[in-house]
GROMACS .gro file of C-alpha atoms in nm:
model
  373
    1MET     CA    1   3.203   0.835  -4.778
    2ALA     CA    2   3.300   0.674  -4.445
    3SER     CA    3   3.214   0.307  -4.398
    4VAL     CA    4   2.951   0.209  -4.142
    5LYS     CA    5   3.071  -0.028  -3.870
    6PRO     CA    6   2.843  -0.329  -3.798
    7TRP     CA    7   2.829  -0.243  -3.427
    8SER     CA    8   2.703   0.105  -3.518
    9LEU     CA    9   2.406  -0.050  -3.697
   10VAL     CA   10   2.335  -0.271  -3.393
   11LEU     CA   11   2.341   0.035  -3.167
   12VAL     CA   12   2.102   0.226  -3.393
   13VAL     CA   13   1.861  -0.070  -3.407
   14PHE     CA   14   1.877  -0.108  -3.027
   15CYS     CA   15   1.800   0.262  -2.976
   16ILE     CA   16   1.504   0.243  -3.217
   17MET     CA   17   1.370  -0.066  -3.038
   18SER     CA   18   1.405   0.101  -2.697
   19LEU     CA   19   1.225   0.413  -2.819
   20SER     CA   20   0.956   0.196  -2.974
   21TYR     CA   21   0.893   0.025  -2.638
   22PHE     CA   22   0.836   0.349  -2.454
   23VAL     CA   23   0.638   0.523  -2.727
   24ASN     CA   24   0.452   0.245  -2.910
   25GLY     CA   25   0.480  -0.056  -2.677
   26ALA     CA   26   0.361   0.150  -2.383
   27GLY     CA   27   0.030   0.194  -2.559
   28SER     CA   28  -0.025  -0.173  -2.642
   29ASN     CA   29  -0.223  -0.418  -2.431
   30GLU     CA   30   0.057  -0.667  -2.363
   31GLY     CA   31   0.158  -0.706  -2.000
   32LEU     CA   32   0.118  -0.482  -1.700
   33GLY     CA   33   0.199  -0.117  -1.753
   34ALA     CA   34   0.240   0.081  -1.432
   35SER     CA   35   0.170   0.001  -1.069
   36PHE     CA   36   0.029   0.304  -0.890
   37ILE     CA   37   0.035   0.258  -0.513
   38PHE     CA   38  -0.162   0.470  -0.266
   39GLY     CA   39  -0.189   0.422   0.107
   40ASP     CA   40  -0.013   0.434   0.442
   41SER     CA   41   0.298   0.287   0.605
   42LEU     CA   42   0.201  -0.067   0.505
   43VAL     CA   43   0.308   0.023   0.149
   44ASP     CA   44   0.515   0.344   0.188
   45ALA     CA   45   0.840   0.295  -0.007
   46GLY     CA   46   1.016   0.609   0.113
   47ASN     CA   47   0.797   0.916   0.065
   48ASN     CA   48   0.821   1.010   0.431
   49ASN     CA   49   1.201   1.033   0.395
   50TYR     CA   50   1.135   1.364   0.219
   51LEU     CA   51   0.895   1.507   0.479
   52GLN     CA   52   0.960   1.677   0.811
   53THR     CA   53   0.769   1.413   1.002
   54LEU     CA   54   0.780   1.204   1.318
   55SER     CA   55   0.683   0.897   1.115
   56ARG     CA   56   0.991   0.767   0.936
   57ALA     CA   57   1.150   0.430   0.869
   58ASN     CA   58   1.476   0.536   0.703
   59ILE     CA   59   1.678   0.417   1.002
   60PRO     CA   60   1.829   0.073   1.065
   61PRO     CA   61   1.747  -0.205   1.117
   62ASN     CA   62   1.446  -0.132   0.891
   63GLY     CA   63   1.524  -0.276   0.548
   64ILE     CA   64   1.780  -0.522   0.683
   65ASP     CA   65   1.650  -0.791   0.443
   66PHE     CA   66   1.574  -0.562   0.146
   67LYS     CA   67   1.806  -0.701  -0.121
   68ALA     CA   68   1.769  -0.412  -0.366
   69SER     CA   69   1.934  -0.175  -0.115
   70GLY     CA   70   2.187  -0.424   0.019
   71GLY     CA   71   2.006  -0.429   0.354
   72GLN     CA   72   2.009  -0.052   0.400
   73PRO     CA   73   1.692   0.130   0.513
   74THR     CA   74   1.484   0.281   0.232
   75GLY     CA   75   1.189   0.417   0.426
   76ARG     CA   76   0.990   0.092   0.410
   77TYR     CA   77   0.832   0.007   0.745
   78THR     CA   78   0.943  -0.355   0.742
   79ASN     CA   79   1.257  -0.567   0.724
   80GLY     CA   80   1.225  -0.632   0.349
   81ARG     CA   81   0.968  -0.587   0.077
   82THR     CA   82   0.619  -0.448   0.119
   83ILE     CA   83   0.310  -0.617  -0.023
   84GLY     CA   84   0.318  -0.363  -0.307
   85ASP     CA   85   0.678  -0.454  -0.393
   86ILE     CA   86   0.602  -0.826  -0.402
   87VAL     CA   87   0.286  -0.787  -0.612
   88GLY     CA   88   0.474  -0.573  -0.864
   89GLU     CA   89   0.753  -0.832  -0.890
   90GLU     CA   90   0.510  -1.120  -0.940
   91LEU     CA   91   0.320  -0.930  -1.210
   92GLY     CA   92   0.643  -0.873  -1.401
   93VAL     CA   93   0.700  -0.503  -1.338
   94PRO     CA   94   1.077  -0.463  -1.399
   95SER     CA   95   1.141  -0.220  -1.113
   96TYR     CA   96   0.971  -0.108  -0.792
   97ALA     CA   97   0.727   0.183  -0.816
   98VAL     CA   98   0.935   0.491  -0.741
   99PRO     CA   99   0.830   0.710  -0.442
  100TYR     CA  100   0.664   1.022  -0.576
  101LEU     CA  101   0.871   1.256  -0.357
  102ALA     CA  102   1.203   1.094  -0.453
  103PRO     CA  103   1.429   1.297  -0.686
  104ASN     CA  104   1.432   1.017  -0.946
  105SER     CA  105   1.053   1.007  -0.991
  106THR     CA  106   1.073   1.173  -1.332
  107GLY     CA  107   1.096   1.075  -1.697
  108LYS     CA  108   1.075   0.713  -1.808
  109ALA     CA  109   1.113   0.581  -1.450
  110ILE     CA  110   0.746   0.659  -1.386
  111LEU     CA  111   0.632   0.428  -1.669
  112TYR     CA  112   0.680   0.133  -1.432
  113GLY     CA  113   0.472   0.301  -1.162
  114VAL     CA  114   0.474   0.556  -0.883
  115ASN     CA  115   0.423   0.506  -0.510
  116TYR     CA  116   0.234   0.786  -0.330
  117ALA     CA  117   0.186   0.607   0.004
  118SER     CA  118   0.283   0.781   0.325
  119GLY     CA  119   0.331   0.655   0.681
  120GLY     CA  120   0.061   0.810   0.899
  121GLY     CA  121  -0.166   0.892   0.604
  122GLY     CA  122  -0.537   0.823   0.602
  123ILE     CA  123  -0.864   0.874   0.420
  124MET     CA  124  -0.948   1.171   0.643
  125ASN     CA  125  -0.727   1.478   0.623
  126ALA     CA  126  -0.701   1.510   1.003
  127THR     CA  127  -0.565   1.156   1.036
  128GLY     CA  128  -0.201   1.131   1.144
  129ARG     CA  129  -0.164   1.491   1.258
  130ILE     CA  130   0.022   1.357   1.563
  131PHE     CA  131   0.314   1.293   1.322
  132VAL     CA  132   0.313   1.662   1.211
  133ASN     CA  133   0.352   1.582   0.839
  134ARG     CA  134   0.218   1.296   0.625
  135LEU     CA  135   0.042   1.263   0.290
  136GLY     CA  136  -0.331   1.193   0.323
  137LEU     CA  137  -0.515   1.026   0.036
  138ASP     CA  138  -0.644   1.358  -0.098
  139ILE     CA  139  -0.288   1.486  -0.138
  140GLN     CA  140  -0.173   1.155  -0.285
  141ILE     CA  141  -0.438   1.188  -0.556
  142ASP     CA  142  -0.333   1.549  -0.616
  143TYR     CA  143   0.016   1.415  -0.680
  144PHE     CA  144  -0.117   1.149  -0.918
  145ASN     CA  145  -0.285   1.430  -1.111
  146ASN     CA  146   0.065   1.573  -1.165
  147THR     CA  147   0.191   1.229  -1.276
  148ARG     CA  148  -0.102   1.197  -1.515
  149LYS     CA  149   0.010   1.515  -1.693
  150GLN     CA  150   0.366   1.378  -1.714
  151PHE     CA  151   0.232   1.066  -1.888
  152ASP     CA  152   0.067   1.280  -2.153
  153LYS     CA  153   0.402   1.446  -2.221
  154LEU     CA  154   0.591   1.114  -2.228
  155LEU     CA  155   0.354   0.911  -2.445
  156GLY     CA  156   0.111   1.155  -2.600
  157PRO     CA  157  -0.248   1.193  -2.472
  158SER     CA  158  -0.401   0.897  -2.660
  159LYS     CA  159  -0.134   0.637  -2.571
  160ALA     CA  160  -0.111   0.769  -2.215
  161LYS     CA  161  -0.485   0.721  -2.163
  162ASP     CA  162  -0.468   0.362  -2.294
  163TYR     CA  163  -0.159   0.282  -2.087
  164ILE     CA  164  -0.320   0.407  -1.765
  165SER     CA  165  -0.674   0.279  -1.820
  166LYS     CA  166  -0.602  -0.059  -1.984
  167ARG     CA  167  -0.265  -0.172  -1.854
  168SER     CA  168  -0.210  -0.013  -1.513
  169ILE     CA  169  -0.329  -0.117  -1.168
  170PHE     CA  170  -0.421   0.124  -0.889
  171SER     CA  171  -0.383  -0.023  -0.541
  172ILE     CA  172  -0.514   0.155  -0.231
  173THR     CA  173  -0.416   0.031   0.116
  174ILE     CA  174  -0.555   0.279   0.366
  175GLY     CA  175  -0.792   0.321   0.660
  176ALA     CA  176  -0.608   0.177   0.961
  177ASN     CA  177  -0.462   0.514   1.063
  178ASP     CA  178  -0.807   0.670   1.053
  179PHE     CA  179  -0.877   0.456   1.359
  180LEU     CA  180  -0.536   0.412   1.523
  181ASN     CA  181  -0.412   0.769   1.474
  182ASN     CA  182  -0.740   0.955   1.466
  183TYR     CA  183  -1.062   0.816   1.611
  184LEU     CA  184  -0.900   0.589   1.873
  185LEU     CA  185  -0.604   0.813   1.955
  186PRO     CA  186  -0.596   0.888   2.329
  187VAL     CA  187  -0.646   1.251   2.438
  188LEU     CA  188  -0.627   1.409   2.091
  189SER     CA  189  -0.943   1.244   1.964
  190VAL     CA  190  -1.154   1.229   2.280
  191GLY     CA  191  -1.351   1.535   2.164
  192ALA     CA  192  -1.421   1.373   1.830
  193ARG     CA  193  -1.542   1.055   1.994
  194ILE     CA  194  -1.780   1.249   2.219
  195SER     CA  195  -1.921   1.450   1.929
  196GLU     CA  196  -1.917   1.178   1.662
  197SER     CA  197  -2.040   0.821   1.695
  198PRO     CA  198  -1.853   0.533   1.527
  199ASP     CA  199  -2.133   0.515   1.267
  200ALA     CA  200  -2.097   0.884   1.184
  201PHE     CA  201  -1.716   0.865   1.166
  202ILE     CA  202  -1.729   0.563   0.933
  203ASP     CA  203  -1.993   0.741   0.723
  204ASP     CA  204  -1.744   1.027   0.682
  205MET     CA  205  -1.468   0.783   0.585
  206ILE     CA  206  -1.683   0.610   0.322
  207ASN     CA  207  -1.808   0.939   0.174
  208HIS     CA  208  -1.452   1.071   0.150
  209LEU     CA  209  -1.329   0.747  -0.007
  210ARG     CA  210  -1.615   0.746  -0.262
  211ASN     CA  211  -1.508   1.093  -0.377
  212GLN     CA  212  -1.140   0.999  -0.380
  213LEU     CA  213  -1.191   0.685  -0.591
  214THR     CA  214  -1.417   0.878  -0.827
  215ARG     CA  215  -1.143   1.138  -0.872
  216LEU     CA  216  -0.899   0.863  -0.973
  217TYR     CA  217  -1.159   0.728  -1.218
  218GLN     CA  218  -1.189   1.076  -1.371
  219LEU     CA  219  -0.810   1.068  -1.420
  220ASP     CA  220  -0.848   0.744  -1.626
  221ALA     CA  221  -0.789   0.485  -1.353
  222ARG     CA  222  -0.993   0.173  -1.433
  223LYS     CA  223  -0.832  -0.127  -1.258
  224PHE     CA  224  -0.852  -0.085  -0.881
  225VAL     CA  225  -0.765  -0.305  -0.587
  226ILE     CA  226  -0.877  -0.176  -0.248
  227GLY     CA  227  -0.762  -0.337   0.075
  228ASN     CA  228  -0.991  -0.335   0.376
  229VAL     CA  229  -0.860  -0.260   0.727
  230GLY     CA  230  -0.680  -0.547   0.898
  231PRO     CA  231  -0.733  -0.670   1.256
  232ILE     CA  232  -0.577  -0.359   1.415
  233GLY     CA  233  -0.675  -0.477   1.762
  234CYS     CA  234  -0.425  -0.765   1.728
  235ILE     CA  235  -0.107  -0.570   1.648
  236PRO     CA  236   0.171  -0.580   1.912
  237TYR     CA  237   0.119  -0.210   1.995
  238GLN     CA  238  -0.247  -0.259   2.084
  239LYS     CA  239  -0.178  -0.578   2.278
  240THR     CA  240   0.100  -0.411   2.476
  241ILE     CA  241  -0.072  -0.085   2.574
  242ASN     CA  242  -0.388  -0.276   2.670
  243GLN     CA  243  -0.186  -0.537   2.865
  244LEU     CA  244  -0.348  -0.831   2.690
  245ASN     CA  245  -0.247  -1.194   2.682
  246GLU     CA  246  -0.087  -1.350   2.376
  247ASN     CA  247  -0.411  -1.482   2.229
  248GLU     CA  248  -0.623  -1.174   2.302
  249CYS     CA  249  -0.703  -0.876   2.078
  250VAL     CA  250  -0.856  -0.535   2.148
  251ASP     CA  251  -1.225  -0.581   2.084
  252LEU     CA  252  -1.322  -0.217   2.010
  253ALA     CA  253  -1.048  -0.166   1.749
  254ASN     CA  254  -1.140  -0.486   1.564
  255LYS     CA  255  -1.513  -0.410   1.580
  256LEU     CA  256  -1.454  -0.067   1.425
  257ALA     CA  257  -1.241  -0.224   1.152
  258MET     CA  258  -1.509  -0.483   1.075
  259GLN     CA  259  -1.782  -0.218   1.072
  260TYR     CA  260  -1.582  -0.007   0.825
  261ASN     CA  261  -1.501  -0.317   0.617
  262ARG     CA  262  -1.869  -0.400   0.570
  263ARG     CA  263  -1.933  -0.048   0.445
  264LEU     CA  264  -1.627  -0.060   0.219
  265LYS     CA  265  -1.750  -0.378   0.050
  266GLU     CA  266  -2.086  -0.210  -0.015
  267LEU     CA  267  -1.910   0.096  -0.157
  268LEU     CA  268  -1.701  -0.108  -0.400
  269SER     CA  269  -2.012  -0.293  -0.517
  270GLU     CA  270  -2.182   0.043  -0.572
  271LEU     CA  271  -1.887   0.180  -0.771
  272ASN     CA  272  -1.861  -0.136  -0.982
  273GLY     CA  273  -2.220  -0.075  -1.093
  274LYS     CA  274  -2.187   0.300  -1.131
  275LEU     CA  275  -1.850   0.379  -1.291
  276GLN     CA  276  -1.859   0.237  -1.642
  277GLY     CA  277  -1.556   0.038  -1.754
  278ALA     CA  278  -1.398   0.025  -1.408
  279ILE     CA  279  -1.339  -0.279  -1.191
  280PHE     CA  280  -1.297  -0.241  -0.815
  281VAL     CA  281  -1.137  -0.549  -0.659
  282HIS     CA  282  -1.193  -0.605  -0.287
  283ALA     CA  283  -0.891  -0.737  -0.095
  284ASN     CA  284  -1.005  -0.901   0.229
  285VAL     CA  285  -0.693  -0.817   0.426
  286TYR     CA  286  -0.873  -0.852   0.759
  287ASP     CA  287  -0.950  -1.222   0.720
  288LEU     CA  288  -0.616  -1.292   0.555
  289VAL     CA  289  -0.412  -1.140   0.838
  290MET     CA  290  -0.641  -1.288   1.103
  291GLU     CA  291  -0.578  -1.632   0.950
  292LEU     CA  292  -0.202  -1.574   0.986
  293ILE     CA  293  -0.241  -1.456   1.347
  294THR     CA  294  -0.474  -1.737   1.450
  295ASN     CA  295  -0.289  -2.022   1.276
  296TYR     CA  296   0.064  -1.881   1.267
  297THR     CA  297   0.237  -2.215   1.331
  298LYS     CA  298   0.074  -2.358   1.018
  299TYR     CA  299   0.265  -2.098   0.813
  300GLY     CA  300   0.601  -2.155   0.982
  301PHE     CA  301   0.590  -1.870   1.234
  302THR     CA  302   0.675  -1.899   1.603
  303THR     CA  303   0.489  -1.587   1.718
  304ALA     CA  304   0.206  -1.366   1.596
  305SER     CA  305   0.213  -1.140   1.903
  306LYS     CA  306   0.567  -1.019   1.959
  307ALA     CA  307   0.736  -0.763   1.736
  308CYS     CA  308   1.071  -0.873   1.595
  309CYS     CA  309   1.204  -0.517   1.626
  310GLY     CA  310   1.082  -0.288   1.903
  311ASN     CA  311   1.091  -0.214   2.273
  312GLY     CA  312   0.852  -0.199   2.565
  313GLY     CA  313   0.621  -0.446   2.732
  314GLN     CA  314   0.570  -0.815   2.685
  315PHE     CA  315   0.540  -0.789   2.305
  316ALA     CA  316   0.805  -0.521   2.232
  317GLY     CA  317   0.509  -0.316   2.118
  318ILE     CA  318   0.552   0.041   2.243
  319ILE     CA  319   0.861   0.201   2.087
  320PRO     CA  320   0.894   0.180   1.705
  321CYS     CA  321   1.183  -0.004   1.541
  322GLY     CA  322   1.514   0.182   1.546
  323PRO     CA  323   1.887   0.145   1.615
  324THR     CA  324   1.837   0.096   1.991
  325SER     CA  325   1.553  -0.158   1.956
  326SER     CA  326   1.579  -0.519   2.054
  327LEU     CA  327   1.604  -0.726   1.735
  328CYS     CA  328   1.505  -1.091   1.698
  329LYS     CA  329   1.740  -1.333   1.524
  330ASP     CA  330   1.468  -1.533   1.346
  331ARG     CA  331   1.302  -1.256   1.147
  332GLU     CA  332   1.128  -1.500   0.912
  333LYS     CA  333   0.953  -1.658   1.212
  334HIS     CA  334   0.769  -1.341   1.322
  335VAL     CA  335   0.436  -1.232   1.174
  336PHE     CA  336   0.511  -0.876   1.290
  337TRP     CA  337   0.829  -0.686   1.213
  338ASP     CA  338   0.759  -0.398   1.452
  339PRO     CA  339   0.471  -0.285   1.679
  340TYR     CA  340   0.250  -0.206   1.376
  341HIS     CA  341   0.370  -0.370   1.054
  342PRO     CA  342   0.401  -0.725   0.916
  343SER     CA  343   0.737  -0.883   0.843
  344GLU     CA  344   0.847  -0.954   0.488
  345ALA     CA  345   0.770  -1.323   0.550
  346ALA     CA  346   0.409  -1.233   0.633
  347ASN     CA  347   0.391  -0.988   0.341
  348VAL     CA  348   0.492  -1.266   0.100
  349ILE     CA  349   0.206  -1.490   0.217
  350ILE     CA  350  -0.045  -1.203   0.199
  351ALA     CA  351   0.074  -1.090  -0.145
  352ARG     CA  352   0.057  -1.441  -0.292
  353GLN     CA  353  -0.301  -1.486  -0.175
  354LEU     CA  354  -0.394  -1.153  -0.334
  355LEU     CA  355  -0.221  -1.256  -0.656
  356ASN     CA  356  -0.350  -1.611  -0.690
  357GLY     CA  357  -0.610  -1.663  -0.418
  358SER     CA  358  -0.979  -1.747  -0.425
  359THR     CA  359  -1.272  -1.511  -0.372
  360LYS     CA  360  -1.245  -1.579   0.002
  361TYR     CA  361  -0.964  -1.323   0.012
  362ILE     CA  362  -0.985  -1.133  -0.317
  363SER     CA  363  -1.292  -1.071  -0.532
  364PRO     CA  364  -1.439  -1.064  -0.790
  365VAL     CA  365  -1.099  -1.155  -0.943
  366ASN     CA  366  -0.747  -1.199  -0.805
  367LEU     CA  367  -0.460  -0.972  -0.907
  368LYS     CA  368  -0.319  -1.208  -1.171
  369GLN     CA  369  -0.661  -1.215  -1.334
  370LEU     CA  370  -0.702  -0.838  -1.297
  371SER     CA  371  -0.373  -0.771  -1.473
  372ASN     CA  372  -0.489  -0.983  -1.771
  373LEU     CA  373  -0.824  -0.808  -1.815
   0.00000   0.00000   0.00000
């Protein structure tokens, strides 16, 4: 009989331990399981790279500060990490949630999480049609349904259910496009605005979102964090096209956001009382970003009005970031990376407040607390 080499035994033990992590450990309650990310371009990690769409960020200088890609564009609409990336890192997830449409979103890679977010996507299916293709929240949840079946195959139905319901977090960052690229969109939406009041449009949004969150609950989601809509009237694009001064914001856009945000908070309170075993955490993105914009010097920024990467007007706020854009040298000093999206420096501040902050910005618990429930 051939002798067994010591290193062979080590290899066998290592393989058994690795298998045990994915099959047994994945069903335990220790640590965060997967991070499932839904939303729009604020958290898109590359899904739109795989769509025939006018909304894409897989061109330089996007991603110039994203270390994982060596500064190459990945489809993230910022210079570095998104809020979703930073939250995942801080909660100990070993790798970024893989974009659902990416070829490598199969097998064990999905155990760390999947990103379904899509630039231009919204709560309403009509939102973002100006971009031709995008993934609305309904489609994103359809895709999660496919992922849910994959988990059953990977872990077995019982362990998969525990892993998803007890150890995984579902984050939803959506709603801004429903105003910017739907209700408020010039020309294309004028008919909708004549036929539908802001109250009626927001009613539709809330009713759609209620159904969408309930669908996720029915697929075993239990730990939710839902971001409200930020101060969209203060982004460089809105300031530029409305020819505002540095310290001004578009009143109508912000009023619509605040009106929706009030309804969203009521919805999450309703669902917390109605869907047994679930917790819906409210992320007050509006006040958090408004604090950065209003008191930007306090956080080390030199401007909260001008895009670091963009072209057109006083705030470089008309043409999206691309190879021909003007690019600032002090990227960490800008609240906004491009006409629409925060810089990585701003994302870090926002993410840390969501992770560790008080109920002023995240309630009833922060994300560190949520992950430990």
